[in-house]
Amino acid sequence: MPRLTPVMQQHAAAKSAHPHSVIFFRLGDFYEMFGDDAVLVSRELDLTLTSRNKGKPDEVPMAGVPHHAAHGYIARLLKKGHEVAVCEQMADPSTVKGIVPREVVRVITPGTWSDTPDLDEGENQWLCALHSKEGRLGIALFDLTTAELMAAELDDLSAALSELGRARPREILVGWEDSGIDEAENAEQKTQELVAEVKALFPEPAIHADSLISEEDIQQELLKLDSPHAGPLALSAAARVMRFARRCYRGDAPPVWRLSLWNPSGVLAIDRTAQAHLELVHSLSGEKGSSLLSVIDRSQSPPGARLMRRRLLAPLLNEAEINERLDQVAFFMEEQGVRHDIRVALGGLGDLERLAVRASMRELTPRDLGAIRRSLGAAQDVLTRLEASPEFSSQSWGELPEDCSALREKLALALVERPPAQLKEGAVFRQGFDGELDDSGELKEKGGEKITEFEAELRGTTGIPNLRVKYNRVFGWFVEVGKANLGKVPEHFRRKQTIANGERYTIDELDELAETLLHAEDRFRARELELLKDLSEEAQSWGARVHLLCAFLAQLDVAAALAELAVEADYCRPKVHRGLELKLVESRHPVVESQAARGRFVPNDLELEAKKNHLWLISGPNMAGKSTFLRQVALTVILAQMGSFVPAREAEIGLVDRVLSRVGASDNLAAGESTFMVEMRETSDILRTATSRSLVILDEVGRGTSTYDGLAIAWAVAEHLDQAIRCRALFATHYHELVELGESSESAENHSVSAKEHDGQVVFLHRVKPGGASRSYGVQVAQLAGLPESVLARARALLLSFEEKAAVRSAASKAKQPQLDLFHAPQDSRLSEVASTLKALDIDRLSGIEALQLLQVLKS
Ligand code: ADP
Ligand code: MG
């Protein structure tokens, strides 16, 4: 091995301390990667691979990125599953003799990167840990950007998976309980199995095994967080996230305000497939634009937006709590003036929550401090406006939080109107805030004047009119006298330099003045830095209080936003109770009514009751509006239980414990696996987890396979829901054969979404009405879609013959097994098919070529 240069020794030390990370090694204005890291980044990031110490024995591959652009490269590496250790210069190279010290200051992973400029304001960024013991699990979620830490205990992995589906963490740590030395190996293996299991369902976040955690670790990590009611599994999981985060920050624990516990069984369960199918936070195509969240979120501040999202994904089960939230919305609906004013004020809140955390993690910039001052001003405006409103009953809101005005006042006294982004970019502090700063600032500013004064004074005492006090970089300040006046130069002037037309001198008084000027600049900078640090620390000490303030404001923001929505989009307050009814009058789909069918949405009623008619079978042609109706019912329940008003004229909602949904294969083309397999797996999950309090939405189940298979499965599933689970369910189907089930069951009812035939064309009315649909109108839809007339005519004829055969078959013997033998029909029936094809033909719509093509089909 060739001896390493001192810099490369630093690199080797960083790498050996962080063998699994790509080392971003700071050299001047670049981050350089060396050795294997260089090869890796050149491949992953398309960087040019060069080498350091070329041609020498210690030549090593190298690749680099400019330091100011590093974050984009880091983001790409994280996305590809790597982690990055940032090795910084720990001193200003210009002030250090010899080699600059370097240290790894941060390990960056997807769940701990809290200072990326790409943070999504509307979403928490969770780092998650699972801690497993004998089948049960603890789960913890930690958002380093808001300092929230939450934990819960779960009965099984499937409960954990649904929590993961809700939180969508960026990174998941998986660990096993340490239960004795001889089991250590076994535990390792079990952990790996668990990692694989989680990974199979959540391919996106980074998932890795976490090492064992001991009782002492737990004590140490959670030292400052008193949490008397947390169970041991929740505590272990919480300690895991904290330990991981602390390690990424070189042992400096990121701030955390408290450990809050949540009760997973207190939340309306929306399984992952339902969450996706109902397009709660993303549309199926992956965009955010047409999700329910994007339509309802009228929040004014980032903390409000995050709370809105969390509430939408975790609606409540408790009647009293739901009504409390609904009361808050109702308050803002009535108090329009208050709503308007506080929404305006909230618009100026900014991301105070994250700023407060940033204050605790690193020093704030002048601009950050200015932003905190502005945010606190907005917060105060909100609180003042609320207190001034006589109707504001503090009961349903809990106690008003501390308004943190002392911090705001301090910042207001200290900072100028618009503090610059960085020190050195302009004035940061107000005149009169700090005497020392003002003095050195004055000296600095007035330096020029002082020199001019001094020059005038010298001219006077020496009687040399063209004497000049000047500055250059080599000599600093000096006095310059022209040749003509050299005779008048006093004794105490010390000659420094002779120039073409005169002499340059220095004198003690000038040296002193120069010294003060220079120091003024230095002193000014140092004092500024000191004051900035003090203020940063001050802001930091308010962190927990600012957090509480933000939590309160977020609640207000959500309630006022939902009120705004309810007014604008004409929503009603749902009656929520513990019964098992579900009644909607003139219900609408919140997204479709605001987008695709804006202004012409047809409202529909729904009435499900426990024993009477808890299953609605909904038939009707394609494009009639079956899927839309199903989804709007589920969305309405979710909205109501999150504490929102709902898109209907009246709504009565018996609390639902789970929303389960399955959308037919062609409505949701899952990649990879056979769509039918996916469909059946999801359906079976639904049948296994639904309770009598659940709401099940099944849309075209059975579509992924051949007609008779599909019909049989759909039938059996519907029957099971109706008879065995006996929960509220909507079942949309294009098999009108299922109408029979609706007729024979006491507790199921047929409904159909109507379409009208008009001159051989279908007109969709989008109206759900009692009774089954008689026809599927598929051929008419095909016509609307522009299929050639020859094909349409043939299809009409085939349809007629299928229907006739079906009628004959069912009339002849219902006991006999149905035979699907349509294409091997006897000779005479083929002839009659030709006849009926011709009869069904619309010659006016037939082109010449189509006529020839049809003829060929008929002949063959
Ligand atoms: P289906 O599931 O019966 O095939 P969809 O629910 O997918 O039908 O609806 C088809 C289209 O009809 C939707 O894209 C929507 O724009 C429109 N639509 C559905 N329901 C309504 C309604 N109640 N009012 C107005 N337009 C509707
Ligand atoms: Mg559909």
Short mmCIF file of N, CA and C and ligand atoms in Angstrom, two decimals, residues 592 596-597 600-602 604 621-628 766, ligand 1:
data_model
loop_
_atom_site.label_atom_id
_atom_site.label_comp_id
_atom_site.label_asym_id
_atom_site.label_seq_id
_atom_site.Cartn_x
_atom_site.Cartn_y
_atom_site.Cartn_z
N VAL A 592 -65.57 14.66 -8.69
CA VAL A 592 -66.17 14.70 -10.02
C VAL A 592 -67.03 15.96 -10.19
N ALA A 596 -64.67 16.94 -13.63
CA ALA A 596 -65.21 16.44 -14.90
C ALA A 596 -66.66 16.87 -15.13
N ALA A 597 -67.48 16.81 -14.10
CA ALA A 597 -68.90 17.12 -14.30
C ALA A 597 -69.28 18.41 -13.60
N ARG A 600 -72.83 20.18 -13.71
CA ARG A 600 -73.91 19.34 -14.23
C ARG A 600 -73.90 17.97 -13.56
N PHE A 601 -73.47 17.97 -12.30
CA PHE A 601 -73.43 16.70 -11.59
C PHE A 601 -74.84 16.33 -11.13
N VAL A 602 -75.20 15.09 -11.34
CA VAL A 602 -76.53 14.64 -10.96
C VAL A 602 -76.47 14.00 -9.56
N ASN A 604 -77.56 11.95 -6.13
CA ASN A 604 -78.31 10.71 -5.92
C ASN A 604 -78.53 10.43 -4.45
N PRO A 621 -75.33 0.26 -17.50
CA PRO A 621 -74.33 0.18 -18.57
C PRO A 621 -73.02 0.85 -18.17
N ASN A 622 -72.01 0.52 -18.93
CA ASN A 622 -70.74 1.22 -18.76
C ASN A 622 -70.95 2.70 -18.94
N MET A 623 -70.21 3.48 -18.19
CA MET A 623 -70.25 4.93 -18.31
C MET A 623 -71.49 5.55 -17.69
N ALA A 624 -72.32 4.73 -17.03
CA ALA A 624 -73.55 5.28 -16.48
C ALA A 624 -73.28 6.10 -15.22
N GLY A 625 -72.24 5.71 -14.47
CA GLY A 625 -71.94 6.43 -13.23
C GLY A 625 -71.94 5.53 -12.01
N LYS A 626 -71.78 4.21 -12.22
CA LYS A 626 -71.79 3.29 -11.09
C LYS A 626 -70.57 3.53 -10.19
N SER A 627 -69.41 3.55 -10.80
CA SER A 627 -68.19 3.71 -10.01
C SER A 627 -68.20 5.03 -9.26
N THR A 628 -68.67 6.05 -9.94
CA THR A 628 -68.71 7.37 -9.31
C THR A 628 -69.60 7.34 -8.08
N HIS A 766 -77.26 9.34 -15.34
CA HIS A 766 -76.52 9.30 -14.07
C HIS A 766 -77.43 9.27 -12.86
P1 ADP B 1 -69.48 3.36 -14.73
O1 ADP B 1 -68.71 2.94 -13.55
O2 ADP B 1 -70.91 3.06 -14.61
O3 ADP B 1 -68.91 2.83 -15.99
P2 ADP B 1 -68.45 5.98 -14.12
O4 ADP B 1 -68.83 6.12 -12.71
O5 ADP B 1 -67.05 5.64 -14.42
O6 ADP B 1 -69.41 4.94 -14.85
O7 ADP B 1 -68.89 7.34 -14.79
C1 ADP B 1 -68.60 7.65 -16.12
C2 ADP B 1 -68.54 9.15 -16.29
O8 ADP B 1 -69.79 9.73 -16.10
C3 ADP B 1 -67.65 9.81 -15.27
O9 ADP B 1 -66.41 10.07 -15.83
C4 ADP B 1 -68.34 11.07 -14.85
O10 ADP B 1 -67.72 12.19 -15.43
C5 ADP B 1 -69.73 10.92 -15.35
N1 ADP B 1 -70.65 10.85 -14.22
C6 ADP B 1 -70.78 9.80 -13.37
N2 ADP B 1 -71.72 10.04 -12.46
C7 ADP B 1 -72.21 11.26 -12.71
C8 ADP B 1 -73.23 12.08 -12.11
N3 ADP B 1 -73.93 11.65 -11.05
N4 ADP B 1 -73.46 13.29 -12.64
C9 ADP B 1 -72.76 13.72 -13.72
N5 ADP B 1 -71.81 13.01 -14.32
C10 ADP B 1 -71.52 11.79 -13.84
#
